PDB file of C-alpha atoms and ligand atoms in Angstrom:
ATOM      1  CA  MET A   1      -2.033  -6.780  17.727  1.00  0.00           C
ATOM      2  CA  GLY A   2      -0.159  -5.315  14.702  1.00  0.00           C
ATOM      3  CA  PRO A   3       0.705  -7.797  11.735  1.00  0.00           C
ATOM      4  CA  PRO A   4       3.213  -9.974  12.238  1.00  0.00           C
ATOM      5  CA  ARG A   5       6.604 -10.235  10.553  1.00  0.00           C
ATOM      6  CA  HIS A   6       7.558 -12.550   7.840  1.00  0.00           C
ATOM      7  CA  THR A   7      10.514 -14.803   8.743  1.00  0.00           C
ATOM      8  CA  THR A   8      11.718 -16.455   5.815  1.00  0.00           C
ATOM      9  CA  GLY A   9      14.338 -13.358   5.652  1.00  0.00           C
ATOM     10  CA  VAL A  10      12.131 -11.674   2.590  1.00  0.00           C
ATOM     11  CA  ARG A  11      10.584  -8.756   3.212  1.00  0.00           C
ATOM     12  CA  PRO A  12       6.690  -8.476   3.293  1.00  0.00           C
ATOM     13  CA  PRO A  13       5.847  -6.865   0.108  1.00  0.00           C
ATOM     14  CA  ALA A  14       4.756  -3.812   1.576  1.00  0.00           C
ATOM     15  CA  GLU A  15       8.078  -3.089   2.759  1.00  0.00           C
ATOM     16  CA  ALA A  16       9.667  -3.496  -0.339  1.00  0.00           C
ATOM     17  CA  ILE A  17       7.432  -1.070  -2.284  1.00  0.00           C
ATOM     18  CA  ALA A  18       7.859   1.614   0.240  1.00  0.00           C
ATOM     19  CA  SER A  19      11.660   1.029   0.359  1.00  0.00           C
ATOM     20  CA  LEU A  20      11.049   1.757  -3.621  1.00  0.00           C
ATOM     21  CA  ALA A  21       8.925   4.630  -3.396  1.00  0.00           C
ATOM     22  CA  GLY A  22      11.168   6.204  -0.685  1.00  0.00           C
ATOM     23  CA  ILE A  23      14.224   5.897  -3.211  1.00  0.00           C
ATOM     24  CA  VAL A  24      11.765   7.214  -6.231  1.00  0.00           C
ATOM     25  CA  ALA A  25      10.778  10.018  -3.727  1.00  0.00           C
ATOM     26  CA  ALA A  26      14.234  10.781  -3.131  1.00  0.00           C
ATOM     27  CA  ILE A  27      15.445  10.735  -6.768  1.00  0.00           C
ATOM     28  CA  ALA A  28      12.455  13.267  -7.416  1.00  0.00           C
ATOM     29  CA  PHE A  29      13.429  15.674  -4.486  1.00  0.00           C
ATOM     30  CA  VAL A  30      16.779  16.173  -5.676  1.00  0.00           C
ATOM     31  CA  ILE A  31      15.552  16.913  -9.163  1.00  0.00           C
ATOM     32  CA  LEU A  32      13.183  19.300  -7.794  1.00  0.00           C
ATOM     33  CA  ILE A  33      15.631  21.021  -5.769  1.00  0.00           C
ATOM     34  CA  GLY A  34      18.117  21.266  -9.071  1.00  0.00           C
ATOM     35  CA  VAL A  35      15.047  22.807 -11.533  1.00  0.00           C
ATOM     36  CA  GLU A  36      13.375  25.001  -8.535  1.00  0.00           C
ATOM     37  CA  GLY A  37      16.875  26.373  -7.635  1.00  0.00           C
ATOM     38  CA  ALA A  38      17.900  26.947 -11.459  1.00  0.00           C
ATOM     39  CA  LEU A  39      14.474  28.768 -11.889  1.00  0.00           C
ATOM     40  CA  ALA A  40      14.750  30.628  -9.046  1.00  0.00           C
ATOM     41  CA  TYR A  41      18.588  32.212  -9.273  1.00  0.00           C
ATOM     42  CA  ALA A  42      17.380  32.826 -13.125  1.00  0.00           C
ATOM     43  CA  ALA A  43      15.009  34.982 -12.140  1.00  0.00           C
ATOM     44  CA  TRP A  44      17.181  36.437  -9.772  1.00  0.00           C
ATOM     45  CA  ARG A  45      20.067  36.736 -11.139  1.00  0.00           C
ATOM     46  CA  PHE A  46      18.217  38.285 -14.747  1.00  0.00           C
ATOM     47  CA  ARG A  47      15.629  40.334 -12.935  1.00  0.00           C
ATOM     48  CA  ALA A  48      14.300  43.386 -15.010  1.00  0.00           C
ATOM     49  CA  SER A  49      16.420  46.091 -12.584  1.00  0.00           C
ATOM     50  CA  ARG A  50      19.436  44.599 -14.247  1.00  0.00           C
ATOM     51  CA  ALA A  51      18.780  44.221 -17.321  1.00  0.00           C
ATOM     52  CA  GLU A  52      21.711  44.871 -19.523  1.00  0.00           C
ATOM     53  CA  GLY A  53      20.086  45.240 -23.052  1.00  0.00           C
ATOM     54  CA  VAL A  54      18.476  42.081 -24.507  1.00  0.00           C
ATOM     55  CA  PRO A  55      20.778  38.993 -23.468  1.00  0.00           C
ATOM     56  CA  ALA A  56      21.876  36.745 -26.278  1.00  0.00           C
ATOM     57  CA  GLN A  57      19.222  34.903 -28.357  1.00  0.00           C
ATOM     58  CA  ILE A  58      20.276  31.170 -28.564  1.00  0.00           C
ATOM     59  CA  TYR A  59      18.631  28.926 -31.087  1.00  0.00           C
ATOM     60  CA  GLY A  60      19.721  25.203 -30.911  1.00  0.00           C
ATOM     61  CA  HIS A  61      22.237  23.680 -28.212  1.00  0.00           C
ATOM     62  CA  THR A  62      23.352  20.135 -29.438  1.00  0.00           C
ATOM     63  CA  ARG A  63      25.605  19.400 -26.027  1.00  0.00           C
ATOM     64  CA  LEU A  64      22.231  20.632 -23.799  1.00  0.00           C
ATOM     65  CA  GLU A  65      19.713  18.922 -25.974  1.00  0.00           C
ATOM     66  CA  ILE A  66      21.555  15.764 -25.421  1.00  0.00           C
ATOM     67  CA  LEU A  67      22.150  16.099 -21.795  1.00  0.00           C
ATOM     68  CA  TRP A  68      18.729  16.727 -21.140  1.00  0.00           C
ATOM     69  CA  THR A  69      17.178  13.907 -23.348  1.00  0.00           C
ATOM     70  CA  VAL A  70      20.185  11.399 -21.800  1.00  0.00           C
ATOM     71  CA  ALA A  71      19.722  12.738 -18.014  1.00  0.00           C
ATOM     72  CA  PRO A  72      16.328  11.999 -17.707  1.00  0.00           C
ATOM     73  CA  LEU A  73      16.779   8.316 -19.186  1.00  0.00           C
ATOM     74  CA  GLY A  74      19.284   7.789 -17.000  1.00  0.00           C
ATOM     75  CA  VAL A  75      17.006   8.383 -14.006  1.00  0.00           C
ATOM     76  CA  LEU A  76      14.523   6.305 -15.708  1.00  0.00           C
ATOM     77  CA  ALA A  77      16.745   3.293 -16.492  1.00  0.00           C
ATOM     78  CA  VAL A  78      18.066   3.450 -12.709  1.00  0.00           C
ATOM     79  CA  VAL A  79      14.532   3.616 -11.181  1.00  0.00           C
ATOM     80  CA  PHE A  80      13.266   0.577 -13.916  1.00  0.00           C
ATOM     81  CA  VAL A  81      16.295  -1.638 -12.524  1.00  0.00           C
ATOM     82  CA  LEU A  82      15.463  -0.836  -8.946  1.00  0.00           C
ATOM     83  CA  MET A  83      11.800  -1.569  -9.966  1.00  0.00           C
ATOM     84  CA  LEU A  84      12.614  -4.958 -11.214  1.00  0.00           C
ATOM     85  CA  GLY A  85      14.784  -5.633  -8.060  1.00  0.00           C
ATOM     86  CA  THR A  86      11.725  -5.196  -6.303  1.00  0.00           C
ATOM     87  CA  MET A  87       9.280  -7.220  -8.325  1.00  0.00           C
ATOM     88  CA  SER A  88      11.643 -10.325  -7.967  1.00  0.00           C
ATOM     89  CA  GLU A  89      11.862  -9.950  -4.492  1.00  0.00           C
ATOM     90  CA  ILE A  90       7.960  -9.640  -4.126  1.00  0.00           C
ATOM     91  CA  GLY A  91       7.817 -12.728  -6.099  1.00  0.00           C
ATOM     92  CA  ALA A  92      10.351 -14.479  -3.432  1.00  0.00           C
ATOM     93  CA  SER A  93       8.220 -13.544  -0.757  1.00  0.00           C
ATOM     94  CA  VAL A  94       4.877 -15.128  -2.371  1.00  0.00           C
ATOM     95  CA  PRO A  95       5.656 -18.573  -3.482  1.00  0.00           C
ATOM     96  CA  ALA A  96       4.782 -18.264  -7.384  1.00  0.00           C
ATOM     97  CA  ASN A  97       5.165 -21.762  -8.545  1.00  0.00           C
ATOM     98  CA  GLY A  98       2.970 -25.341  -8.372  1.00  0.00           C
ATOM     99  CA  PRO A  99      -0.556 -25.146  -7.723  1.00  0.00           C
ATOM    100  CA  ALA A 100      -1.718 -23.247  -4.379  1.00  0.00           C
ATOM    101  CA  ALA A 101      -2.765 -25.568  -1.711  1.00  0.00           C
ATOM    102  CA  LEU A 102      -6.246 -23.872  -1.825  1.00  0.00           C
ATOM    103  CA  ARG A 103      -8.593 -21.442  -4.036  1.00  0.00           C
ATOM    104  CA  ILE A 104     -10.814 -19.269  -2.291  1.00  0.00           C
ATOM    105  CA  GLY A 105     -12.924 -17.608  -3.982  1.00  0.00           C
ATOM    106  CA  ALA A 106     -13.482 -13.681  -3.570  1.00  0.00           C
ATOM    107  CA  VAL A 107     -16.298 -11.281  -4.322  1.00  0.00           C
ATOM    108  CA  GLY A 108     -16.264  -7.649  -4.251  1.00  0.00           C
ATOM    109  CA  HIS A 109     -19.853  -6.428  -3.568  1.00  0.00           C
ATOM    110  CA  GLN A 110     -20.687  -2.438  -2.746  1.00  0.00           C
ATOM    111  CA  TRP A 111     -19.509  -2.683  -0.365  1.00  0.00           C
ATOM    112  CA  TRP A 112     -18.558  -5.942   1.235  1.00  0.00           C
ATOM    113  CA  TRP A 113     -16.399  -9.150   0.740  1.00  0.00           C
ATOM    114  CA  GLU A 114     -18.198 -12.272  -0.030  1.00  0.00           C
ATOM    115  CA  TYR A 115     -15.464 -15.684   0.606  1.00  0.00           C
ATOM    116  CA  ARG A 116     -16.046 -19.035  -0.749  1.00  0.00           C
ATOM    117  CA  TYR A 117     -13.910 -22.037   0.147  1.00  0.00           C
ATOM    118  CA  PRO A 118     -14.089 -25.471  -1.248  1.00  0.00           C
ATOM    119  CA  ARG A 119     -14.675 -28.584   1.448  1.00  0.00           C
ATOM    120  CA  ASP A 120     -15.816 -31.667   0.643  1.00  0.00           C
ATOM    121  CA  GLY A 121     -16.754 -31.014  -3.076  1.00  0.00           C
ATOM    122  CA  ALA A 122     -19.453 -28.090  -1.728  1.00  0.00           C
ATOM    123  CA  GLU A 123     -18.723 -24.259  -0.835  1.00  0.00           C
ATOM    124  CA  VAL A 124     -18.576 -22.460   2.305  1.00  0.00           C
ATOM    125  CA  VAL A 125     -19.739 -18.898   2.017  1.00  0.00           C
ATOM    126  CA  GLY A 126     -18.130 -16.358   4.374  1.00  0.00           C
ATOM    127  CA  ALA A 127     -18.130 -12.464   4.247  1.00  0.00           C
ATOM    128  CA  ASN A 128     -15.587  -9.806   5.443  1.00  0.00           C
ATOM    129  CA  GLU A 129     -13.672 -12.091   7.304  1.00  0.00           C
ATOM    130  CA  LEU A 130     -10.824 -14.068   5.265  1.00  0.00           C
ATOM    131  CA  HIS A 131      -8.988 -17.088   7.189  1.00  0.00           C
ATOM    132  CA  ILE A 132      -6.107 -18.603   5.040  1.00  0.00           C
ATOM    133  CA  PRO A 133      -3.987 -21.251   6.309  1.00  0.00           C
ATOM    134  CA  VAL A 134      -0.407 -20.658   7.435  1.00  0.00           C
ATOM    135  CA  GLY A 135       2.647 -21.647   5.179  1.00  0.00           C
ATOM    136  CA  LEU A 136       0.768 -22.375   2.357  1.00  0.00           C
ATOM    137  CA  ALA A 137       0.071 -20.583  -0.910  1.00  0.00           C
ATOM    138  CA  VAL A 138      -3.255 -19.405  -1.276  1.00  0.00           C
ATOM    139  CA  ASP A 139      -4.904 -18.467  -4.484  1.00  0.00           C
ATOM    140  CA  LEU A 140      -7.647 -16.399  -4.512  1.00  0.00           C
ATOM    141  CA  GLU A 141     -10.504 -16.393  -7.218  1.00  0.00           C
ATOM    142  CA  LEU A 142     -11.497 -12.942  -7.698  1.00  0.00           C
ATOM    143  CA  GLY A 143     -14.387 -11.469  -9.229  1.00  0.00           C
ATOM    144  CA  SER A 144     -17.099  -8.881  -8.427  1.00  0.00           C
ATOM    145  CA  ASN A 145     -20.766  -8.521  -8.139  1.00  0.00           C
ATOM    146  CA  ASP A 146     -21.000  -4.983  -9.689  1.00  0.00           C
ATOM    147  CA  VAL A 147     -18.516  -2.462 -10.297  1.00  0.00           C
ATOM    148  CA  ILE A 148     -14.556  -2.737 -10.399  1.00  0.00           C
ATOM    149  CA  HIS A 149     -13.225  -3.553  -7.031  1.00  0.00           C
ATOM    150  CA  SER A 150      -9.587  -3.936  -6.098  1.00  0.00           C
ATOM    151  CA  PHE A 151      -8.141  -6.303  -3.544  1.00  0.00           C
ATOM    152  CA  TRP A 152      -5.226  -5.256  -1.769  1.00  0.00           C
ATOM    153  CA  VAL A 153      -3.370  -6.772   1.586  1.00  0.00           C
ATOM    154  CA  PRO A 154       0.062  -5.643   1.126  1.00  0.00           C
ATOM    155  CA  GLU A 155       1.864  -7.982   3.954  1.00  0.00           C
ATOM    156  CA  LEU A 156       0.518 -10.836   1.999  1.00  0.00           C
ATOM    157  CA  GLY A 157       0.528 -10.395  -1.700  1.00  0.00           C
ATOM    158  CA  GLY A 158       0.361  -8.028  -4.240  1.00  0.00           C
ATOM    159  CA  LYS A 159      -2.620  -5.901  -5.796  1.00  0.00           C
ATOM    160  CA  ILE A 160      -5.368  -7.275  -8.310  1.00  0.00           C
ATOM    161  CA  ASP A 161      -8.305  -5.663  -9.933  1.00  0.00           C
ATOM    162  CA  MET A 162     -11.695  -7.441  -9.091  1.00  0.00           C
ATOM    163  CA  ILE A 163     -13.700  -6.896 -12.190  1.00  0.00           C
ATOM    164  CA  PRO A 164     -17.233  -7.905 -13.326  1.00  0.00           C
ATOM    165  CA  GLY A 165     -17.870 -10.895 -15.624  1.00  0.00           C
ATOM    166  CA  ARG A 166     -14.058 -12.115 -15.438  1.00  0.00           C
ATOM    167  CA  THR A 167     -12.014 -14.094 -12.987  1.00  0.00           C
ATOM    168  CA  ASN A 168      -8.166 -12.257 -11.888  1.00  0.00           C
ATOM    169  CA  VAL A 169      -6.041 -14.936  -9.567  1.00  0.00           C
ATOM    170  CA  LEU A 170      -3.958 -13.810  -6.949  1.00  0.00           C
ATOM    171  CA  ARG A 171      -1.598 -15.851  -4.919  1.00  0.00           C
ATOM    172  CA  LEU A 172      -1.193 -15.131  -0.972  1.00  0.00           C
ATOM    173  CA  TYR A 173       1.203 -16.352   1.268  1.00  0.00           C
ATOM    174  CA  ALA A 174       1.614 -15.779   5.163  1.00  0.00           C
ATOM    175  CA  SER A 175       4.628 -17.009   6.946  1.00  0.00           C
ATOM    176  CA  ARG A 176       3.277 -16.091  10.377  1.00  0.00           C
ATOM    177  CA  ALA A 177       0.056 -16.813  11.971  1.00  0.00           C
ATOM    178  CA  GLY A 178      -1.910 -13.461  12.885  1.00  0.00           C
ATOM    179  CA  VAL A 179      -4.463 -10.948  11.674  1.00  0.00           C
ATOM    180  CA  TYR A 180      -2.987  -9.038   8.607  1.00  0.00           C
ATOM    181  CA  VAL A 181      -5.130  -5.758   7.393  1.00  0.00           C
ATOM    182  CA  GLY A 182      -6.100  -4.943   3.368  1.00  0.00           C
ATOM    183  CA  GLN A 183      -8.265  -2.435   1.979  1.00  0.00           C
ATOM    184  CA  CYS A 184     -10.273  -2.093  -1.454  1.00  0.00           C
ATOM    185  CA  ALA A 185      -7.961  -0.213  -3.870  1.00  0.00           C
ATOM    186  CA  GLU A 186     -10.314   0.858  -6.495  1.00  0.00           C
ATOM    187  CA  PHE A 187     -12.663   3.230  -5.758  1.00  0.00           C
ATOM    188  CA  CYS A 188     -15.975   2.243  -6.032  1.00  0.00           C
ATOM    189  CA  GLY A 189     -18.534   4.163  -5.047  1.00  0.00           C
ATOM    190  CA  LEU A 190     -20.219   6.204  -1.717  1.00  0.00           C
ATOM    191  CA  GLU A 191     -18.424   3.371   1.096  1.00  0.00           C
ATOM    192  CA  HIS A 192     -15.371   2.284  -0.630  1.00  0.00           C
ATOM    193  CA  ALA A 193     -13.063   3.858   2.096  1.00  0.00           C
ATOM    194  CA  TRP A 194     -15.045   0.626   4.023  1.00  0.00           C
ATOM    195  CA  MET A 195     -14.073  -1.987   2.430  1.00  0.00           C
ATOM    196  CA  ARG A 196     -11.794  -2.927   4.582  1.00  0.00           C
ATOM    197  CA  ILE A 197     -10.051  -6.341   4.554  1.00  0.00           C
ATOM    198  CA  THR A 198      -9.497  -8.590   7.592  1.00  0.00           C
ATOM    199  CA  VAL A 199      -7.236 -12.056   6.787  1.00  0.00           C
ATOM    200  CA  VAL A 200      -7.164 -14.443  10.007  1.00  0.00           C
ATOM    201  CA  ALA A 201      -4.131 -16.593   9.248  1.00  0.00           C
ATOM    202  CA  GLN A 202      -3.979 -19.630  11.095  1.00  0.00           C
ATOM    203  CA  PRO A 203      -1.993 -22.510  11.551  1.00  0.00           C
ATOM    204  CA  ALA A 204      -2.950 -25.402   8.807  1.00  0.00           C
ATOM    205  CA  ASP A 205      -5.029 -27.632  11.678  1.00  0.00           C
ATOM    206  CA  GLU A 206      -6.423 -24.553  13.405  1.00  0.00           C
ATOM    207  CA  PHE A 207      -7.500 -23.442   9.957  1.00  0.00           C
ATOM    208  CA  ARG A 208      -9.420 -26.511   9.275  1.00  0.00           C
ATOM    209  CA  ARG A 209     -11.489 -26.734  12.549  1.00  0.00           C
ATOM    210  CA  TRP A 210     -12.780 -23.396  11.392  1.00  0.00           C
ATOM    211  CA  LEU A 211     -13.514 -23.978   8.433  1.00  0.00           C
ATOM    212  CA  ASP A 212     -15.716 -27.446   9.870  1.00  0.00           C
ATOM    213  CA  ALA A 213     -16.943 -25.074  12.143  1.00  0.00           C
ATOM    214  CA  GLU A 214     -17.749 -22.223   9.886  1.00  0.00           C
ATOM    215  CA  ALA A 215     -19.470 -24.940   7.361  1.00  0.00           C
ATOM    216  CA  THR A 216     -22.284 -25.930   9.937  1.00  0.00           C
ATOM    217  CA  PRO A 217     -25.470 -24.704  10.594  1.00  0.00           C
ATOM    218  CA  ARG A 218     -26.290 -22.335  13.014  1.00  0.00           C
ATOM    219  CA  ALA A 219     -26.899 -23.538  16.167  1.00  0.00           C
ATOM    220  CA  THR A 220     -30.582 -23.429  17.315  1.00  0.00           C
ATOM    221  CA  PRO A 221     -30.846 -20.013  19.336  1.00  0.00           C
ATOM    222  CA  ALA A 222     -32.606 -20.245  22.566  1.00  0.00           C
ATOM    223  CA  GLY A 223     -34.255 -17.366  25.018  1.00  0.00           C
ATOM    224  CA  ALA A 224     -34.279 -13.525  23.723  1.00  0.00           C
ATOM    225  CA  ALA A 225     -32.062 -15.268  20.887  1.00  0.00           C
ATOM    226  CA  ALA A 226     -35.029 -17.316  19.507  1.00  0.00           C
ATOM    227  CA  GLU A 227     -37.190 -14.057  19.510  1.00  0.00           C
ATOM    228  CA  GLY A 228     -34.281 -12.517  17.365  1.00  0.00           C
ATOM    229  CA  GLU A 229     -34.806 -15.508  15.091  1.00  0.00           C
ATOM    230  CA  ARG A 230     -38.535 -14.762  14.604  1.00  0.00           C
ATOM    231  CA  LEU A 231     -37.963 -11.517  14.195  1.00  0.00           C
ATOM    232  CA  PHE A 232     -34.912 -11.764  11.367  1.00  0.00           C
ATOM    233  CA  SER A 233     -37.620 -13.476   9.346  1.00  0.00           C
ATOM    234  CA  ALA A 234     -40.250 -11.665  10.237  1.00  0.00           C
ATOM    235  CA  LYS A 235     -38.493  -8.050   9.311  1.00  0.00           C
ATOM    236  CA  VAL A 236     -36.997  -7.347   6.332  1.00  0.00           C
ATOM    237  CA  CYS A 237     -33.767  -8.704   7.255  1.00  0.00           C
ATOM    238  CA  ALA A 238     -34.360 -12.660   5.430  1.00  0.00           C
ATOM    239  CA  SER A 239     -35.012 -11.130   2.100  1.00  0.00           C
ATOM    240  CA  CYS A 240     -30.963 -10.302   1.709  1.00  0.00           C
ATOM    241  CA  HIS A 241     -29.256 -12.018   4.015  1.00  0.00           C
ATOM    242  CA  THR A 242     -28.406 -16.224   5.124  1.00  0.00           C
ATOM    243  CA  ILE A 243     -28.365 -18.046   8.309  1.00  0.00           C
ATOM    244  CA  ARG A 244     -27.900 -21.606   6.909  1.00  0.00           C
ATOM    245  CA  GLY A 245     -30.521 -23.652   9.112  1.00  0.00           C
ATOM    246  CA  THR A 246     -32.983 -21.146   9.056  1.00  0.00           C
ATOM    247  CA  SER A 247     -35.607 -20.216   6.278  1.00  0.00           C
ATOM    248  CA  ALA A 248     -32.821 -16.997   5.307  1.00  0.00           C
ATOM    249  CA  VAL A 249     -31.692 -17.789   2.086  1.00  0.00           C
ATOM    250  CA  ALA A 250     -31.342 -15.050   0.311  1.00  0.00           C
ATOM    251  CA  LEU A 251     -27.852 -13.605  -0.873  1.00  0.00           C
ATOM    252  CA  ALA A 252     -27.715 -10.278  -1.626  1.00  0.00           C
ATOM    253  CA  ALA A 253     -26.217  -9.290   1.514  1.00  0.00           C
ATOM    254  CA  PRO A 254     -23.490 -10.856   3.544  1.00  0.00           C
ATOM    255  CA  ASP A 255     -23.869 -14.580   5.187  1.00  0.00           C
ATOM    256  CA  LEU A 256     -24.885 -14.067   9.000  1.00  0.00           C
ATOM    257  CA  THR A 257     -24.324 -17.480   9.539  1.00  0.00           C
ATOM    258  CA  HIS A 258     -21.528 -17.357  11.931  1.00  0.00           C
ATOM    259  CA  VAL A 259     -21.411 -13.375  12.489  1.00  0.00           C
ATOM    260  CA  GLY A 260     -21.187 -13.496  15.897  1.00  0.00           C
ATOM    261  CA  SER A 261     -17.607 -14.837  15.760  1.00  0.00           C
ATOM    262  CA  ARG A 262     -16.276 -12.141  13.493  1.00  0.00           C
ATOM    263  CA  LEU A 263     -13.643  -9.579  14.216  1.00  0.00           C
ATOM    264  CA  THR A 264     -15.697  -6.362  12.641  1.00  0.00           C
ATOM    265  CA  LEU A 265     -18.901  -5.743  11.831  1.00  0.00           C
ATOM    266  CA  GLY A 266     -19.651  -3.298   8.307  1.00  0.00           C
ATOM    267  CA  ALA A 267     -16.742  -4.393   6.476  1.00  0.00           C
ATOM    268  CA  GLY A 268     -14.238  -3.015   9.346  1.00  0.00           C
ATOM    269  CA  VAL A 269     -16.440  -0.121  10.259  1.00  0.00           C
ATOM    270  CA  LEU A 270     -16.824  -1.698  14.038  1.00  0.00           C
ATOM    271  CA  ARG A 271     -15.556  -3.995  16.374  1.00  0.00           C
ATOM    272  CA  ASN A 272     -17.862  -6.424  16.855  1.00  0.00           C
ATOM    273  CA  ASN A 273     -19.252  -7.012  20.199  1.00  0.00           C
ATOM    274  CA  ASP A 274     -23.041  -6.318  21.495  1.00  0.00           C
ATOM    275  CA  ALA A 275     -23.298  -2.514  21.769  1.00  0.00           C
ATOM    276  CA  ALA A 276     -21.615  -2.643  17.918  1.00  0.00           C
ATOM    277  CA  MET A 277     -24.128  -4.797  16.880  1.00  0.00           C
ATOM    278  CA  ARG A 278     -27.071  -3.126  18.517  1.00  0.00           C
ATOM    279  CA  ALA A 279     -25.793   0.354  16.918  1.00  0.00           C
ATOM    280  CA  TRP A 280     -25.276  -1.348  13.372  1.00  0.00           C
ATOM    281  CA  ILE A 281     -28.780  -2.835  13.363  1.00  0.00           C
ATOM    282  CA  ALA A 282     -30.274  -0.021  14.809  1.00  0.00           C
ATOM    283  CA  ASP A 283     -29.011   2.902  12.528  1.00  0.00           C
ATOM    284  CA  THR A 284     -26.496   1.331   9.627  1.00  0.00           C
ATOM    285  CA  GLN A 285     -27.168   4.961   7.532  1.00  0.00           C
ATOM    286  CA  SER A 286     -25.396   6.999  10.440  1.00  0.00           C
ATOM    287  CA  ILE A 287     -22.148   4.498  10.677  1.00  0.00           C
ATOM    288  CA  LYS A 288     -21.814   3.679   7.288  1.00  0.00           C
ATOM    289  CA  PRO A 289     -23.620   6.183   4.706  1.00  0.00           C
ATOM    290  CA  GLY A 290     -25.043   4.541   1.568  1.00  0.00           C
ATOM    291  CA  ALA A 291     -24.611   1.171   2.552  1.00  0.00           C
ATOM    292  CA  LEU A 292     -27.605  -0.898   0.806  1.00  0.00           C
ATOM    293  CA  MET A 293     -28.883  -1.824   4.423  1.00  0.00           C
ATOM    294  CA  PRO A 294     -32.097  -0.038   4.366  1.00  0.00           C
ATOM    295  CA  PRO A 295     -33.413   1.390   7.957  1.00  0.00           C
ATOM    296  CA  VAL A 296     -35.666  -1.083   9.824  1.00  0.00           C
ATOM    297  CA  PRO A 297     -38.226   0.303  12.376  1.00  0.00           C
ATOM    298  CA  LEU A 298     -37.524  -1.832  15.560  1.00  0.00           C
ATOM    299  CA  SER A 299     -38.749  -1.481  19.145  1.00  0.00           C
ATOM    300  CA  ASP A 300     -36.283  -1.526  21.949  1.00  0.00           C
ATOM    301  CA  ALA A 301     -36.887  -4.875  22.553  1.00  0.00           C
ATOM    302  CA  GLU A 302     -36.834  -6.016  19.206  1.00  0.00           C
ATOM    303  CA  LEU A 303     -33.331  -4.622  18.750  1.00  0.00           C
ATOM    304  CA  ASP A 304     -32.389  -6.256  22.018  1.00  0.00           C
ATOM    305  CA  ALA A 305     -33.683  -9.485  20.652  1.00  0.00           C
ATOM    306  CA  LEU A 306     -32.057  -9.445  17.692  1.00  0.00           C
ATOM    307  CA  THR A 307     -28.715  -8.055  19.386  1.00  0.00           C
ATOM    308  CA  ALA A 308     -28.737 -10.774  21.281  1.00  0.00           C
ATOM    309  CA  TYR A 309     -29.632 -13.592  18.498  1.00  0.00           C
ATOM    310  CA  LEU A 310     -26.802 -12.296  16.125  1.00  0.00           C
ATOM    311  CA  ARG A 311     -24.113 -12.190  18.623  1.00  0.00           C
ATOM    312  CA  SER A 312     -24.968 -15.575  19.477  1.00  0.00           C
ATOM    313  CA  LEU A 313     -23.988 -16.895  16.230  1.00  0.00           C
ATOM    314  CA  ARG A 314     -20.721 -17.836  17.368  1.00  0.00           C
TER     315      ARG A 314
HETATM  316 CU1  CUA B 401     -14.732  -1.592  -3.293  1.00  0.00          CU
HETATM  317 CU2  CUA B 401     -13.192   0.373  -3.415  1.00  0.00          CU
END
C-alpha cells in the first residue's frame, strides 16, 4: 500500500522538494560540464609537448572578475526564487493558519517514538505508530528523551528537530486516509536508521474510535495469554514497559497496552505478526543491535506464552 496522493491540487511537500532538487542538480550538472570541459580543453590545448615558450602572463582581468562574480550570483538568485516558490507550495499543502484541531505530543527515544494524545482532559500514550484524523490540521509538540532526533514524514509536512529540553511544533495535514511513512532525520546513534515513522491517517470518526480503544486498559487475557501476562511481570519486561490494566507501569520503553494492533514492531523493523513477535522477544539484539531491550533467557514455552499474550493486546 503506497502513500495516497493529495487531492487538493497541491503536490505533497516531498514531491515539491524532489522537483526543486532535480532542477538544482540539473543546473549544477551544466556548470560541472562547463568547468570540467574548460579544464580538460586547457590541459590538452596547452600541454607540454605543444609548449611555445612561456605563455602570456595576465595579472587581473576586470571583465573576467565581474563575470565570475555576477554569474554565480545569478545562479544563486535563480535557485533562491525557485526555493521561495517551493516553500510557499509546501505552506499551501499544510494549512498554516488558525489553531490545530488536535495537538499530539511526540517524544523521540533511542530508538522509538512515543505519542501522547489528549482525550477527556487526560493523555493516552501510544508508541511507534501515530494516528491522525484526515482533513484536519494536527500540531505535533516535538520533544526528546535523550539526544536530538528529527521528525520527518515528507508526504504530510515539513521536518523539524526534536531537541531535549525544548518543544518544537510541527503541523501535519493528511488530505487522504492511508498509511504514510517517515524516518528520523537526525543521526541519533546506532539504530537511527530503524527509527521509522508510521502515520495512520483515518477519517475523523474512525480516529475517534481508535483513540477510544487505545485509551482502554488491556482486556483480561485467557489461556496461554494469561500465563504470558504473569511472565511479563515476573521477568524483567515490566521494569521498562507499561501495559495499562496490569502492574506493569514503567515508562522507559514503549507502552505495550495495544501492541498487538500495531502494524510494525521495533519502530518499523518487523511487520507485526506471531512469528515476528516471537523472534523479537527471543533475540531483539540480532534484529535491532543496540536496542535497549536486554536479552532475557526464556524457555520455548515461556516464549510462546509471552508471544500469545502480546499478540492478544489489540
Ligand atoms: Cu532518532 Cu535518528
